[in-house]
Amino acid sequence: STVLMTMDKDTPTSGTDATASIEKALSALDDALFPAGSDRSTATGGGSGQGAEAVPTAPSDDDQLVSVASVADWFAPSAYRQRLSTFRTETYFAKPLEVSPLECARFGWVNSSSDMLACANPSCRAAICIDINPALSIESAQKLALQYRQMLATAHATTCPFRSDAERWLLDEERKKQSDGFVLPPYLIPVSNEFVLLEDLGAGVGGLVARKMIRTASLHMSEYLENANMGLSDLDLSLPQEVIDLAEKASISFPVNDSAVHRLSSLIFSVLAGELQEGGDCNSRDMARVLSDDDDFPKLATNLPLLAAFGWRIPGVAGSSSADDSALIECPLCLARVVVSTDTTDEPPTKRQRTGEMPLRRHTMDLLNSHRRYCPYVCGSRRSTAIEAVPGWKAILAMIIKQYHDSEKRSYAEEKGSTGEKTFHSIRNLLRSDFASPKVPEAERAVK
């Protein structure tokens, strides 16, 4: 088995310190991959330079006999989610997007201990220490991040299925060119439907699938919150100023006394519900088929569409909150979890707490900053270092605003056309009455 350890070449270390660091990391890796009492064998690598690699040992027959079912399971969305769940803020903090938890988990890595990655394939047993010295310049840190990114492929054992998959996407230049037509790295799309939603925003079809998915998520969330005894009240949500500023630049008129959250919520709801009534520019039969299970959406009277548009969903794994009128929700991309509660601003104190109970401390949920920093809804997801990533929330809001203005233009054109048609008929009737042959009185006809 091969174990690959890396160290930051910009950080001077002695041979003794390097050996101690490697041994410590290997011990943590063994603890993560092998339960107490199981057989474990350890290979160590020498050298203090970055990328120092152990001399590989010949794989045993057991290592080579990996069933197809097992390999398929490793690449399943559920396995990806399980790997992603191992990354925690206290053990993998502020890493570059090139080696974000999304990228690492996609290519078979779990977070085994502080700054340590370990291959999820027990037969591989590769490990990487992602350690970027904060004293490095921006250029040096970026260069080092790209080297670590390549190691997400090359650090795997040659017999590991994750290696061949990662090499195709991270090292194959021809495959990289095939990604030019995508908004997101195409290798992320199969592991979560939420990546499909974000990809649809740049697919040149106007976000039809994205809007459909947001409506569906809103309906599921409504049922989930009703089961949590939260009724149909608005949720206690907030937005950062940059979101409010972008929405206000859209020149959309709403009552000035409404809060920013309520205005944006009304905008999103009106666009998503209006599409069900209009059908847009799509063929009505195709639209009906796409929107077949959205019939109840216009009945929603809460700000759930706003919550869904910013990426929040029902937890993929069961969880519970600590209060009655609150519920746990999560982002399926970064796995951030937060408790959301109903908005009690306008309720009298007697409604907000039961008699004899201590008042619960409520926290307004920040729709954007509750995500983790590497979440595509916050920072986007770059398929190339040469292309600037567009945050998911911006792409969704831009789509909603465009859809709103397009709808307004259609309504204006229809109204103008209808007015013109009425004017035409009025003028035609007027002309007919003015230039019609005058009727001759019966007396005059008799004389003639």
PDB file of C-alpha atoms in Angstrom, residues 56 73 90 120 138 143 156 160 171 179 186 284 316 321 327 420 429-430 441:
ATOM      1  CA  PRO A  56       5.147   1.749  -3.253  1.00  0.00           C
ATOM      2  CA  ASP A  73     -20.819   2.562  -4.665  1.00  0.00           C
ATOM      3  CA  GLU A  90     -11.993  22.815  13.054  1.00  0.00           C
ATOM      4  CA  ALA A 120     -11.730   6.573   1.279  1.00  0.00           C
ATOM      5  CA  ILE A 138      -0.748  35.361  -3.072  1.00  0.00           C
ATOM      6  CA  LYS A 143       0.785  27.979  -7.215  1.00  0.00           C
ATOM      7  CA  HIS A 156      -3.865   7.878  -5.097  1.00  0.00           C
ATOM      8  CA  CYS A 160      -7.152   2.983  -6.980  1.00  0.00           C
ATOM      9  CA  LEU A 171      -4.842  16.246 -15.655  1.00  0.00           C
ATOM     10  CA  SER A 179     -15.717  21.516 -20.034  1.00  0.00           C
ATOM     11  CA  PRO A 186     -19.061  18.836 -15.146  1.00  0.00           C
ATOM     12  CA  SER A 284     -47.991  24.871 -23.601  1.00  0.00           C
ATOM     13  CA  GLY A 316     -30.858  14.833   3.925  1.00  0.00           C
ATOM     14  CA  SER A 321     -34.284  21.348  16.695  1.00  0.00           C
ATOM     15  CA  ALA A 327     -36.991  23.333  12.389  1.00  0.00           C
ATOM     16  CA  GLY A 420     -54.729  48.834 -30.559  1.00  0.00           C
ATOM     17  CA  ASN A 429     -67.363  51.282 -36.687  1.00  0.00           C
ATOM     18  CA  LEU A 430     -67.220  55.075 -36.660  1.00  0.00           C
ATOM     19  CA  PRO A 441     -87.730  59.325 -45.672  1.00  0.00           C
TER      20      PRO A 441
END
